[in-house]
CSV table of C-alpha atoms in Angstrom, one decimal:
chain,number,residue,atom,x,y,z
A,21,UNK,CA,-0.4,-71.0,4.5
A,22,UNK,CA,0.2,-73.9,2.2
A,23,UNK,CA,3.7,-73.0,0.7
A,24,UNK,CA,3.4,-75.5,-1.8
A,25,UNK,CA,0.2,-74.2,-3.5
A,26,UNK,CA,0.7,-71.9,-6.5
A,27,UNK,CA,-1.6,-69.0,-7.0
A,28,UNK,CA,-2.3,-68.3,-10.4
A,29,UNK,CA,-3.7,-65.4,-12.5
A,30,UNK,CA,-4.3,-64.5,-16.1
A,31,UNK,CA,-4.7,-61.0,-18.0
A,32,UNK,CA,-7.3,-60.3,-20.6
A,33,UNK,CA,-5.8,-57.3,-22.7
A,34,UNK,CA,-9.1,-55.4,-24.3
A,35,UNK,CA,-8.3,-53.3,-27.1
A,36,UNK,CA,-8.3,-53.0,-30.9
A,37,UNK,CA,-5.4,-50.7,-30.5
A,38,UNK,CA,-3.3,-53.5,-29.5
A,39,UNK,CA,-4.3,-55.7,-32.1
A,40,UNK,CA,-3.9,-53.1,-34.9
A,41,UNK,CA,-0.2,-52.4,-33.7
A,42,UNK,CA,-0.9,-48.8,-33.1
A,43,UNK,CA,-0.4,-49.1,-29.2
A,44,UNK,CA,2.5,-51.1,-27.7
A,45,UNK,CA,0.8,-52.8,-24.5
A,46,UNK,CA,2.9,-52.3,-22.0
A,47,UNK,CA,0.2,-53.8,-19.2
A,48,UNK,CA,1.1,-57.3,-19.2
A,49,UNK,CA,4.9,-56.8,-18.0
A,50,UNK,CA,3.7,-54.1,-15.6
A,51,UNK,CA,1.2,-56.5,-14.0
A,52,UNK,CA,3.4,-59.7,-14.5
A,53,UNK,CA,6.0,-57.9,-12.5
A,54,UNK,CA,3.8,-56.5,-9.7
A,55,UNK,CA,2.0,-60.4,-9.6
A,56,UNK,CA,5.4,-61.8,-9.1
A,57,UNK,CA,5.6,-59.6,-5.9
A,58,UNK,CA,2.4,-60.7,-4.4
A,59,UNK,CA,3.4,-64.2,-5.0
A,60,UNK,CA,1.1,-65.0,-7.8
A,61,UNK,CA,2.2,-66.6,-11.2
A,62,UNK,CA,1.1,-65.0,-14.6
A,63,UNK,CA,0.0,-68.0,-16.3
A,64,UNK,CA,-2.0,-67.0,-19.3
A,65,UNK,CA,-2.7,-63.8,-21.2
A,66,UNK,CA,-5.7,-63.1,-24.3
A,67,UNK,CA,-5.7,-59.9,-26.2
A,68,UNK,CA,-9.2,-59.4,-27.7
A,69,UNK,CA,-10.9,-56.8,-30.0
A,70,UNK,CA,-13.6,-54.4,-28.5
A,71,UNK,CA,-15.7,-57.2,-29.1
A,72,UNK,CA,-18.5,-58.2,-26.5
A,73,UNK,CA,-18.6,-61.9,-27.3
A,74,UNK,CA,-14.6,-62.1,-27.7
A,75,UNK,CA,-14.4,-60.7,-23.8
A,76,UNK,CA,-16.9,-62.6,-22.2
A,77,UNK,CA,-15.4,-65.7,-23.5
A,78,UNK,CA,-12.0,-64.9,-22.3
A,79,UNK,CA,-13.2,-63.8,-19.1
A,80,UNK,CA,-15.2,-66.6,-18.4
A,81,UNK,CA,-12.9,-69.2,-19.4
A,82,UNK,CA,-9.9,-67.2,-17.6
A,83,UNK,CA,-11.7,-66.7,-14.6
A,84,UNK,CA,-12.7,-70.0,-14.0
A,85,UNK,CA,-8.9,-71.8,-14.3
A,86,UNK,CA,-7.2,-69.3,-12.2
A,87,UNK,CA,-7.2,-67.4,-8.8
A,88,UNK,CA,-7.4,-63.9,-10.0
A,89,UNK,CA,-8.5,-62.3,-13.5
A,90,UNK,CA,-7.2,-58.7,-14.5
A,91,UNK,CA,-8.4,-56.9,-17.5
A,92,UNK,CA,-7.0,-53.6,-19.1
A,93,UNK,CA,-9.0,-51.5,-21.1
A,94,UNK,CA,-12.3,-50.1,-22.2
A,95,UNK,CA,-13.2,-48.8,-19.0
A,96,UNK,CA,-13.4,-44.9,-20.3
A,97,UNK,CA,-16.1,-42.4,-21.1
A,98,UNK,CA,-16.1,-43.3,-25.0
A,99,UNK,CA,-18.8,-45.7,-27.1
A,100,UNK,CA,-15.9,-47.9,-27.8
A,101,UNK,CA,-15.3,-48.4,-23.8
A,102,UNK,CA,-17.6,-51.6,-23.5
A,103,UNK,CA,-15.8,-53.9,-20.9
A,104,UNK,CA,-18.3,-53.2,-17.9
A,105,UNK,CA,-21.2,-54.4,-20.0
A,106,UNK,CA,-19.3,-57.1,-21.3
A,107,UNK,CA,-18.0,-58.2,-18.1
A,108,UNK,CA,-21.3,-58.0,-16.5
A,109,UNK,CA,-23.2,-60.2,-19.3
A,110,UNK,CA,-20.1,-62.5,-18.8
A,111,UNK,CA,-21.0,-62.5,-15.2
A,112,UNK,CA,-24.7,-62.7,-15.6
A,113,UNK,CA,-25.2,-59.6,-13.6
A,114,UNK,CA,-26.6,-55.8,-14.4
A,115,UNK,CA,-24.7,-53.1,-14.6
A,116,UNK,CA,-25.2,-50.1,-12.0
A,117,UNK,CA,-23.7,-46.9,-11.3
A,118,UNK,CA,-21.7,-47.2,-8.1
A,119,UNK,CA,-22.9,-44.2,-5.9
A,120,UNK,CA,-19.2,-43.8,-4.7
A,121,UNK,CA,-17.7,-43.9,-8.0
A,122,UNK,CA,-20.6,-41.2,-9.1
A,123,UNK,CA,-19.5,-39.4,-5.8
A,124,UNK,CA,-15.7,-39.6,-7.0
A,125,UNK,CA,-16.2,-38.2,-10.5
A,126,UNK,CA,-18.8,-35.3,-9.8
A,127,UNK,CA,-16.1,-34.2,-7.1
A,128,UNK,CA,-13.3,-34.6,-9.8
A,129,UNK,CA,-15.3,-32.7,-12.2
A,130,UNK,CA,-16.7,-30.5,-10.3
A,131,UNK,CA,-14.1,-27.5,-11.7
A,132,UNK,CA,-14.1,-29.0,-15.0
A,133,UNK,CA,-17.5,-28.4,-16.4
A,134,UNK,CA,-19.5,-31.1,-14.1
A,135,UNK,CA,-20.6,-34.5,-14.6
A,136,UNK,CA,-22.3,-35.2,-18.3
A,137,UNK,CA,-23.8,-38.5,-19.1
A,138,UNK,CA,-20.6,-39.3,-21.0
A,139,UNK,CA,-18.7,-39.1,-17.8
A,140,UNK,CA,-21.2,-40.8,-15.7
A,141,UNK,CA,-20.6,-43.8,-18.1
A,142,UNK,CA,-17.4,-44.3,-15.7
A,143,UNK,CA,-19.0,-44.5,-12.7
A,144,UNK,CA,-21.2,-47.7,-14.3
A,145,UNK,CA,-19.7,-51.2,-12.5
A,146,UNK,CA,-21.2,-54.8,-12.9
A,147,UNK,CA,-23.6,-54.8,-9.8
A,148,UNK,CA,-22.0,-56.2,-6.6
A,149,UNK,CA,-18.6,-54.8,-7.8
A,150,UNK,CA,-16.2,-53.0,-5.3
A,151,UNK,CA,-13.9,-49.7,-6.6
A,152,UNK,CA,-10.4,-49.7,-7.0
A,153,UNK,CA,-9.2,-46.4,-6.1
A,154,UNK,CA,-7.3,-44.3,-8.9
A,155,UNK,CA,-6.0,-41.2,-7.5
A,156,UNK,CA,-4.7,-40.1,-11.3
A,157,UNK,CA,-8.0,-39.6,-13.4
A,158,UNK,CA,-10.8,-40.1,-11.0
A,159,UNK,CA,-12.4,-43.1,-12.7
A,160,UNK,CA,-11.9,-46.1,-10.5
A,161,UNK,CA,-11.2,-49.9,-11.3
A,162,UNK,CA,-13.2,-52.2,-10.0
A,163,UNK,CA,-13.6,-56.0,-8.8
A,164,UNK,CA,-16.0,-58.8,-8.6
A,165,UNK,CA,-15.5,-62.1,-7.1
A,166,UNK,CA,-12.0,-62.5,-8.8
A,167,UNK,CA,-12.3,-60.4,-11.7
A,168,UNK,CA,-10.2,-57.3,-11.5
A,169,UNK,CA,-11.2,-54.7,-14.1
A,170,UNK,CA,-8.1,-52.2,-14.8
A,171,UNK,CA,-7.3,-49.3,-17.0
A,172,UNK,CA,-5.8,-49.2,-20.6
A,173,UNK,CA,-3.5,-46.2,-19.7
A,174,UNK,CA,-0.4,-47.7,-17.7
A,175,UNK,CA,0.1,-45.2,-15.8
A,176,UNK,CA,-3.4,-45.6,-14.3
A,177,UNK,CA,-3.5,-49.4,-14.0
A,178,UNK,CA,-0.1,-48.7,-12.1
A,179,UNK,CA,-2.1,-46.4,-9.5
A,180,UNK,CA,-5.1,-49.3,-9.5
A,181,UNK,CA,-1.8,-52.0,-8.7
A,182,UNK,CA,-0.4,-49.8,-5.7
A,183,UNK,CA,-4.0,-49.7,-4.1
A,184,UNK,CA,-4.2,-53.5,-4.5
A,185,UNK,CA,-0.9,-54.1,-3.2
A,186,UNK,CA,-0.9,-56.8,-0.5
A,187,UNK,CA,-4.4,-57.3,-0.3
A,188,UNK,CA,-4.6,-60.3,-2.7
A,189,UNK,CA,-3.6,-63.8,-1.0
A,190,UNK,CA,-0.5,-65.4,-2.9
A,191,UNK,CA,2.1,-68.1,-2.0
A,192,UNK,CA,5.9,-67.5,-2.2
A,193,UNK,CA,7.2,-64.9,-4.5
A,194,UNK,CA,9.1,-66.5,-7.4
A,195,UNK,CA,12.7,-65.6,-7.2
A,196,UNK,CA,15.5,-65.5,-10.0
A,197,UNK,CA,19.3,-65.4,-10.7
A,198,UNK,CA,20.4,-64.1,-14.1
A,199,UNK,CA,23.6,-65.4,-15.7
A,200,UNK,CA,25.0,-63.8,-18.6
A,201,UNK,CA,28.1,-64.8,-21.0
A,202,UNK,CA,29.2,-63.6,-24.2
A,203,UNK,CA,28.1,-67.2,-25.8
A,204,UNK,CA,25.7,-68.9,-28.3
A,205,UNK,CA,23.1,-70.5,-26.4
A,206,UNK,CA,23.7,-73.7,-28.7
A,207,UNK,CA,27.2,-73.8,-27.0
A,208,UNK,CA,26.2,-74.5,-23.5
A,209,UNK,CA,22.4,-76.1,-24.1
A,210,UNK,CA,23.5,-79.3,-22.4
A,211,UNK,CA,25.0,-77.7,-19.5
A,212,UNK,CA,21.5,-75.9,-19.2
A,213,UNK,CA,19.7,-79.2,-19.6
A,214,UNK,CA,21.9,-80.8,-16.9
A,215,UNK,CA,21.4,-77.9,-14.5
A,216,UNK,CA,18.0,-77.8,-15.0
A,217,UNK,CA,17.9,-82.0,-14.1
A,218,UNK,CA,20.0,-81.7,-11.4
A,219,UNK,CA,17.8,-78.9,-9.4
A,220,UNK,CA,14.4,-80.5,-9.8
A,221,UNK,CA,12.8,-77.0,-7.6
A,222,UNK,CA,14.3,-74.8,-10.5
A,223,UNK,CA,13.3,-73.9,-14.2
A,224,UNK,CA,16.0,-72.4,-16.2
A,225,UNK,CA,14.9,-70.1,-19.5
A,226,UNK,CA,17.6,-69.2,-22.0
A,227,UNK,CA,17.5,-66.0,-23.8
A,228,UNK,CA,19.9,-65.1,-26.8
A,229,UNK,CA,20.9,-62.0,-28.0
A,230,UNK,CA,22.7,-59.8,-30.7
A,231,UNK,CA,24.7,-56.7,-29.0
A,232,UNK,CA,27.6,-54.9,-30.1
A,233,UNK,CA,28.1,-57.3,-32.9
A,234,UNK,CA,28.4,-60.3,-30.5
A,235,UNK,CA,26.2,-63.1,-29.8
A,236,UNK,CA,25.3,-63.7,-25.9
A,237,UNK,CA,22.7,-65.3,-23.8
A,238,UNK,CA,21.2,-64.7,-20.3
A,239,UNK,CA,20.3,-67.8,-18.4
A,240,UNK,CA,17.5,-67.3,-15.8
A,241,UNK,CA,16.9,-69.7,-12.8
A,242,UNK,CA,13.7,-69.5,-11.3
A,243,UNK,CA,12.3,-70.9,-8.4
A,244,UNK,CA,10.5,-70.1,-4.9
A,245,UNK,CA,13.3,-71.2,-3.1
A,246,UNK,CA,16.0,-68.4,-2.8
A,247,UNK,CA,18.2,-71.7,-1.8
A,248,UNK,CA,17.5,-73.7,-4.6
A,249,UNK,CA,18.1,-70.9,-7.2
A,250,UNK,CA,21.3,-70.2,-5.7
A,251,UNK,CA,22.6,-73.7,-5.6
A,252,UNK,CA,21.5,-73.8,-9.2
A,253,UNK,CA,23.0,-70.9,-10.5
A,254,UNK,CA,26.3,-71.4,-8.5
A,255,UNK,CA,26.8,-75.1,-10.7
A,256,UNK,CA,25.4,-73.7,-13.9
A,257,UNK,CA,28.2,-70.7,-13.6
A,258,UNK,CA,30.7,-73.4,-12.7
A,259,UNK,CA,29.8,-75.6,-15.7
A,260,UNK,CA,29.9,-72.6,-18.1
A,261,UNK,CA,33.2,-71.4,-16.6
A,262,UNK,CA,34.6,-74.7,-16.8
A,263,UNK,CA,34.6,-74.4,-20.7
A,264,UNK,CA,36.8,-71.4,-20.4
A,265,UNK,CA,33.8,-68.7,-20.7
A,266,UNK,CA,32.8,-65.9,-18.0
A,267,UNK,CA,30.0,-65.5,-16.4
A,268,UNK,CA,28.4,-62.5,-15.0
A,269,UNK,CA,25.8,-62.5,-12.3
A,270,UNK,CA,22.2,-60.4,-12.8
A,271,UNK,CA,23.1,-60.9,-16.3
A,272,UNK,CA,24.6,-58.8,-19.4
B,28,UNK,CA,-10.8,-61.3,-55.0
B,29,UNK,CA,-13.9,-60.6,-52.9
B,30,UNK,CA,-13.0,-57.5,-51.6
B,31,UNK,CA,-15.7,-58.0,-48.6
B,32,UNK,CA,-13.9,-60.6,-47.2
B,33,UNK,CA,-12.0,-60.1,-44.0
B,34,UNK,CA,-8.8,-62.2,-43.6
B,35,UNK,CA,-8.1,-62.7,-40.0
B,36,UNK,CA,-4.8,-64.1,-37.9
B,37,UNK,CA,-3.8,-64.9,-34.7
B,38,UNK,CA,-0.7,-65.1,-32.9
B,39,UNK,CA,0.3,-67.4,-30.0
B,40,UNK,CA,3.4,-65.9,-28.0
B,41,UNK,CA,5.2,-68.7,-26.3
B,42,UNK,CA,7.2,-67.8,-23.3
B,43,UNK,CA,7.6,-67.6,-19.8
B,44,UNK,CA,9.9,-64.6,-20.0
B,45,UNK,CA,7.1,-62.7,-21.4
B,46,UNK,CA,4.8,-64.1,-18.8
B,47,UNK,CA,7.2,-63.5,-15.7
B,48,UNK,CA,7.6,-59.5,-16.8
B,49,UNK,CA,11.2,-60.3,-17.6
B,50,UNK,CA,10.7,-59.3,-21.0
B,51,UNK,CA,8.8,-56.9,-23.1
B,52,UNK,CA,7.1,-58.4,-25.9
B,53,UNK,CA,7.8,-56.6,-29.1
B,54,UNK,CA,6.5,-59.1,-31.8
B,55,UNK,CA,3.0,-58.5,-31.2
B,56,UNK,CA,3.1,-55.2,-32.2
B,57,UNK,CA,5.5,-55.9,-35.1
B,58,UNK,CA,3.2,-58.5,-36.8
B,59,UNK,CA,0.3,-56.4,-36.2
B,60,UNK,CA,1.7,-53.9,-38.5
B,61,UNK,CA,3.0,-56.4,-41.0
B,62,UNK,CA,-0.2,-58.0,-41.1
B,63,UNK,CA,-2.0,-54.7,-42.0
B,64,UNK,CA,-0.2,-53.8,-44.8
B,65,UNK,CA,-0.8,-57.4,-46.2
B,66,UNK,CA,-4.4,-56.8,-45.7
B,67,UNK,CA,-5.0,-59.5,-43.0
B,68,UNK,CA,-6.6,-58.4,-39.7
B,69,UNK,CA,-4.9,-59.5,-36.4
B,70,UNK,CA,-8.0,-61.0,-34.5
B,71,UNK,CA,-6.6,-62.0,-31.2
B,72,UNK,CA,-3.3,-63.1,-29.3
B,73,UNK,CA,-2.6,-65.7,-26.7
B,74,UNK,CA,0.8,-65.6,-24.4
B,75,UNK,CA,1.3,-69.1,-23.2
B,76,UNK,CA,4.0,-70.7,-20.9
B,77,UNK,CA,6.6,-72.9,-22.3
B,78,UNK,CA,4.4,-75.8,-21.7
B,79,UNK,CA,3.6,-78.1,-24.5
B,80,UNK,CA,-0.2,-79.0,-23.6
B,81,UNK,CA,-0.9,-74.8,-23.4
B,82,UNK,CA,1.1,-74.1,-26.8
B,83,UNK,CA,-1.2,-77.1,-28.4
B,84,UNK,CA,-4.4,-75.8,-26.9
B,85,UNK,CA,-3.7,-72.7,-28.2
B,86,UNK,CA,-2.7,-73.5,-31.7
B,87,UNK,CA,-5.4,-75.9,-32.4
B,88,UNK,CA,-8.4,-73.4,-31.2
B,89,UNK,CA,-6.9,-70.4,-33.2
B,90,UNK,CA,-5.6,-71.9,-36.4
B,91,UNK,CA,-9.4,-73.6,-36.6
B,92,UNK,CA,-11.0,-70.1,-36.4
B,93,UNK,CA,-8.2,-67.9,-38.5
B,94,UNK,CA,-7.0,-67.8,-41.7
B,95,UNK,CA,-3.2,-67.8,-40.4
B,96,UNK,CA,-1.7,-68.3,-37.2
B,97,UNK,CA,1.9,-66.8,-36.2
B,98,UNK,CA,3.7,-68.3,-33.2
B,99,UNK,CA,6.7,-66.6,-31.7
B,100,UNK,CA,9.5,-68.2,-29.5
B,101,UNK,CA,10.7,-71.3,-28.6
B,102,UNK,CA,12.6,-72.4,-31.6
B,103,UNK,CA,15.9,-72.1,-30.6
B,104,UNK,CA,18.9,-75.0,-29.8
B,105,UNK,CA,18.0,-75.0,-25.6
B,106,UNK,CA,15.9,-77.4,-23.5
B,107,UNK,CA,13.2,-74.7,-22.9
B,108,UNK,CA,12.6,-74.5,-26.6
B,109,UNK,CA,9.8,-76.9,-27.1
B,110,UNK,CA,7.8,-74.8,-29.8
B,111,UNK,CA,8.4,-77.5,-32.9
B,112,UNK,CA,7.4,-80.3,-30.8
B,113,UNK,CA,4.3,-79.0,-29.0
B,114,UNK,CA,2.9,-77.6,-32.8
B,115,UNK,CA,4.0,-81.5,-34.1
B,116,UNK,CA,1.9,-82.9,-31.2
B,117,UNK,CA,-0.8,-80.3,-31.9
B,118,UNK,CA,-1.2,-81.1,-35.5
B,119,UNK,CA,-0.6,-85.0,-35.2
B,120,UNK,CA,2.7,-85.1,-37.2
B,121,UNK,CA,6.2,-86.4,-36.7
B,122,UNK,CA,9.3,-84.0,-36.1
B,123,UNK,CA,12.0,-84.5,-38.9
B,124,UNK,CA,15.4,-83.0,-39.4
B,125,UNK,CA,14.7,-81.0,-42.6
B,126,UNK,CA,17.4,-81.2,-45.0
B,127,UNK,CA,17.7,-77.7,-46.3
B,128,UNK,CA,17.7,-76.9,-42.6
B,129,UNK,CA,20.6,-79.0,-41.7
B,130,UNK,CA,22.5,-77.4,-44.6
B,131,UNK,CA,22.0,-73.8,-43.9
B,132,UNK,CA,23.0,-74.5,-40.4
B,133,UNK,CA,25.9,-76.6,-41.4
B,134,UNK,CA,27.4,-73.5,-43.5
B,135,UNK,CA,26.5,-71.2,-40.7
B,136,UNK,CA,28.3,-72.9,-38.0
B,137,UNK,CA,31.1,-73.9,-40.6
B,138,UNK,CA,33.5,-71.7,-39.0
B,139,UNK,CA,31.9,-71.3,-35.5
B,140,UNK,CA,32.9,-74.9,-34.3
B,141,UNK,CA,30.7,-76.9,-36.8
B,142,UNK,CA,27.1,-78.4,-36.4
B,143,UNK,CA,26.4,-80.1,-32.7
B,144,UNK,CA,23.6,-81.8,-31.4
B,145,UNK,CA,21.9,-78.5,-29.8
B,146,UNK,CA,22.7,-76.5,-32.8
B,147,UNK,CA,21.0,-79.6,-34.8
B,148,UNK,CA,18.0,-79.0,-32.8
B,149,UNK,CA,17.1,-75.8,-34.9
B,150,UNK,CA,17.0,-77.9,-38.0
B,151,UNK,CA,14.0,-79.8,-36.4
B,152,UNK,CA,10.5,-79.4,-37.8
B,153,UNK,CA,7.0,-80.6,-37.9
B,154,UNK,CA,7.0,-83.2,-40.9
B,155,UNK,CA,5.4,-81.3,-44.0
B,156,UNK,CA,6.8,-77.5,-42.8
B,157,UNK,CA,8.7,-75.5,-45.5
B,158,UNK,CA,11.3,-73.0,-44.0
B,159,UNK,CA,11.0,-69.4,-43.9
B,160,UNK,CA,14.1,-67.8,-44.4
B,161,UNK,CA,16.1,-66.0,-42.0
B,162,UNK,CA,19.3,-64.1,-43.0
B,163,UNK,CA,20.4,-63.4,-39.7
B,164,UNK,CA,21.1,-66.3,-37.4
B,165,UNK,CA,20.9,-69.3,-39.9
B,166,UNK,CA,18.2,-70.8,-37.8
B,167,UNK,CA,14.7,-71.1,-40.1
B,168,UNK,CA,11.2,-70.2,-39.2
B,169,UNK,CA,8.8,-72.8,-40.8
B,170,UNK,CA,5.2,-73.2,-41.8
B,171,UNK,CA,3.1,-76.0,-42.1
B,172,UNK,CA,-0.8,-75.6,-43.4
B,173,UNK,CA,-1.8,-72.4,-42.1
B,174,UNK,CA,0.7,-72.3,-38.9
B,175,UNK,CA,3.8,-69.7,-39.3
B,176,UNK,CA,6.5,-70.5,-36.7
B,177,UNK,CA,8.8,-67.3,-35.9
B,178,UNK,CA,11.4,-66.4,-34.1
B,179,UNK,CA,11.4,-65.0,-30.2
B,180,UNK,CA,13.9,-62.6,-30.7
B,181,UNK,CA,11.9,-59.6,-32.5
B,182,UNK,CA,14.8,-59.0,-35.2
B,183,UNK,CA,14.9,-62.3,-36.4
B,184,UNK,CA,11.1,-62.3,-36.6
B,185,UNK,CA,11.4,-59.2,-38.9
B,186,UNK,CA,13.6,-61.2,-41.5
B,187,UNK,CA,10.9,-64.0,-41.5
B,188,UNK,CA,8.4,-61.5,-42.0
B,189,UNK,CA,10.5,-59.8,-44.6
B,190,UNK,CA,11.1,-63.3,-46.2
B,191,UNK,CA,7.2,-63.6,-46.2
B,192,UNK,CA,6.0,-60.3,-47.6
B,193,UNK,CA,3.3,-60.5,-50.3
B,194,UNK,CA,3.3,-64.6,-50.3
B,195,UNK,CA,0.0,-64.4,-48.0
B,196,UNK,CA,-3.6,-64.2,-49.4
B,197,UNK,CA,-5.4,-61.4,-48.2
B,198,UNK,CA,-8.1,-58.6,-48.2
B,199,UNK,CA,-8.0,-54.6,-48.8
B,200,UNK,CA,-5.4,-53.5,-46.2
B,201,UNK,CA,-7.3,-51.5,-43.3
B,202,UNK,CA,-6.5,-47.8,-43.6
B,203,UNK,CA,-7.0,-45.2,-40.9
B,204,UNK,CA,-6.8,-41.5,-39.8
B,205,UNK,CA,-5.8,-40.3,-36.6
B,206,UNK,CA,-7.2,-36.9,-35.3
B,207,UNK,CA,-5.9,-35.3,-32.0
B,208,UNK,CA,-7.0,-32.7,-29.7
B,209,UNK,CA,-6.2,-31.4,-26.3
B,210,UNK,CA,-9.4,-32.7,-24.9
B,211,UNK,CA,-10.5,-34.9,-22.4
B,212,UNK,CA,-12.5,-37.6,-24.3
B,213,UNK,CA,-15.5,-37.5,-22.0
B,214,UNK,CA,-16.1,-33.7,-23.7
B,215,UNK,CA,-16.5,-35.4,-27.2
B,216,UNK,CA,-18.0,-38.6,-26.4
B,217,UNK,CA,-21.0,-37.6,-28.2
B,218,UNK,CA,-19.2,-36.7,-31.1
B,219,UNK,CA,-17.5,-39.9,-31.3
B,220,UNK,CA,-20.8,-41.7,-31.3
B,221,UNK,CA,-22.6,-40.0,-33.7
B,222,UNK,CA,-19.6,-39.8,-36.4
B,223,UNK,CA,-19.4,-43.8,-35.9
B,224,UNK,CA,-23.0,-44.2,-36.6
B,225,UNK,CA,-23.6,-41.9,-39.6
B,226,UNK,CA,-20.4,-43.8,-41.0
B,227,UNK,CA,-21.2,-47.2,-41.2
B,228,UNK,CA,-18.0,-48.6,-42.6
B,229,UNK,CA,-16.2,-47.0,-39.9
B,230,UNK,CA,-14.7,-47.7,-36.2
B,231,UNK,CA,-13.4,-45.1,-34.7
B,232,UNK,CA,-11.3,-45.9,-31.4
B,233,UNK,CA,-10.4,-43.0,-28.6
B,234,UNK,CA,-7.2,-42.9,-26.9
B,235,UNK,CA,-6.7,-40.7,-23.7
B,236,UNK,CA,-3.2,-39.5,-22.9
B,237,UNK,CA,-1.5,-37.1,-20.4
B,238,UNK,CA,1.3,-35.2,-21.6
B,239,UNK,CA,2.7,-32.1,-20.5
B,240,UNK,CA,0.6,-31.7,-17.9
B,241,UNK,CA,-2.6,-31.9,-20.1
B,242,UNK,CA,-5.3,-34.0,-21.2
B,243,UNK,CA,-5.5,-34.9,-24.6
B,244,UNK,CA,-6.5,-37.6,-26.8
B,245,UNK,CA,-6.3,-39.4,-30.3
B,246,UNK,CA,-9.3,-40.3,-32.3
B,247,UNK,CA,-8.6,-43.1,-34.7
B,248,UNK,CA,-10.9,-43.7,-37.5
B,249,UNK,CA,-10.4,-47.1,-39.4
B,250,UNK,CA,-11.8,-48.9,-42.2
B,251,UNK,CA,-10.8,-50.4,-45.2
B,252,UNK,CA,-12.3,-47.9,-47.7
B,253,UNK,CA,-9.6,-44.6,-48.1
B,254,UNK,CA,-13.1,-42.8,-49.1
B,255,UNK,CA,-15.0,-43.6,-46.0
B,256,UNK,CA,-12.4,-43.1,-43.2
B,257,UNK,CA,-11.8,-39.5,-44.9
B,258,UNK,CA,-15.4,-38.6,-44.9
B,259,UNK,CA,-15.9,-39.8,-41.4
B,260,UNK,CA,-12.6,-37.9,-40.2
B,261,UNK,CA,-13.8,-34.7,-42.0
B,262,UNK,CA,-17.1,-35.0,-40.3
B,263,UNK,CA,-15.8,-35.7,-37.0
B,264,UNK,CA,-12.8,-32.9,-36.9
B,265,UNK,CA,-15.7,-30.5,-38.0
B,266,UNK,CA,-18.0,-31.8,-35.3
B,267,UNK,CA,-15.2,-31.3,-32.7
B,268,UNK,CA,-14.1,-27.9,-34.0
B,269,UNK,CA,-17.7,-26.8,-33.9
B,270,UNK,CA,-17.2,-27.0,-29.9
B,271,UNK,CA,-14.1,-24.3,-30.2
B,272,UNK,CA,-11.7,-26.9,-30.2
B,273,UNK,CA,-8.4,-27.4,-32.6
B,274,UNK,CA,-7.7,-30.9,-34.3
B,275,UNK,CA,-4.4,-32.2,-35.7
B,276,UNK,CA,-4.6,-34.8,-38.4
B,277,UNK,CA,-2.2,-37.6,-37.9
B,278,UNK,CA,-2.8,-37.1,-33.7
B,279,UNK,CA,-0.8,-35.5,-31.5
């Protein structure tokens, strides 16, 4: 495995409810955190409406320029669940009922009134797709080529990520150390810039906050090399402490 | 004013901290909710890294096909704050120090050690930009053409939205009614489809949840016409209740 290669992923969040402000998305943070552990970098995200053309545009652009593409939302049984059809159209394949998905749904609904046309919608997949198990609700996720089609409900997507853990090829996971200090980031901006310059493999992010009536900031040092991250964080901590401030590793 | 015209906006969220999963974005939901009240529809969102080319690509595409474009993040004093430079490059204008922003920052930092090069970074704007007031931290947002450059910290963006309230031209605000029921959405999928078909001005979203060990769903009826929304919601409630279920207006 080439340790220098960076594996990337993108997410397309599908949902009018996110764009209307009604629902706070939680899948981006959840999938991003999971991807880090797999050694895959989340590179870009698009949030699009329940609109076939918008979904297809985003899916086709992002799957072409990333190793993996995840979508969330729109795979339920109702009329506004159009993800499967939109992705099949984007990929130029038919929509078929997956026999195993049908069997899973029939078993799941056996004591809940049986299968109906609406419920059968959840067994429809782009032709050639394989299922991603979901022990929670019976409705599976699916993947086809490098496209992974996940649920909108974060708890269900968590189950699907669990089923995918360790199955995707990735590179070295990104590691990070967070330094916190009760300081306005503008006071240490030069120190951050110098530490990043002196440690080429590292990126430093600066995240200010206001808490307990005071100004503070967390400085996150990231790299695929744990040694580089540690060396950079130690240098930065020394530089900040030389100005008379205290720092807290792991952030404030 | 043409009440049929739909005004649209897009958001570009700029920030490695969102893509790494470290920080949960809150600006999309906040800006979306605010836009609804202004009669502007949030059409699409992109989350991009702290990378000039990625920012410029997203900004140029989205500002061209929407009435308004908002960006969040990357306008602080540190080396990773590259939004102003990236947007100026995207628009083909220079970066200049805005005299009023400089004066505001000088006043804000008068008793905090005075202005420094790092702090002066926050007075830099794309040439031709106007400031958006921010009473919280002294660092202003800015707008140029149809691009509105906001902070990453949600509390600061809230201040900037407050300063913009009522200043943007929009259409009729989107109104909605939410019906909740303790039912699997697959059981009422046909009723939702029929209600939407019978009320052409309305869109119905279906949002399942699992709570207290039970399955339920909220059905959100949306339209720019309050009368249409009400008529559609009443019909849908009747149809659901005819199956023996109860519904709760405003959702569960």
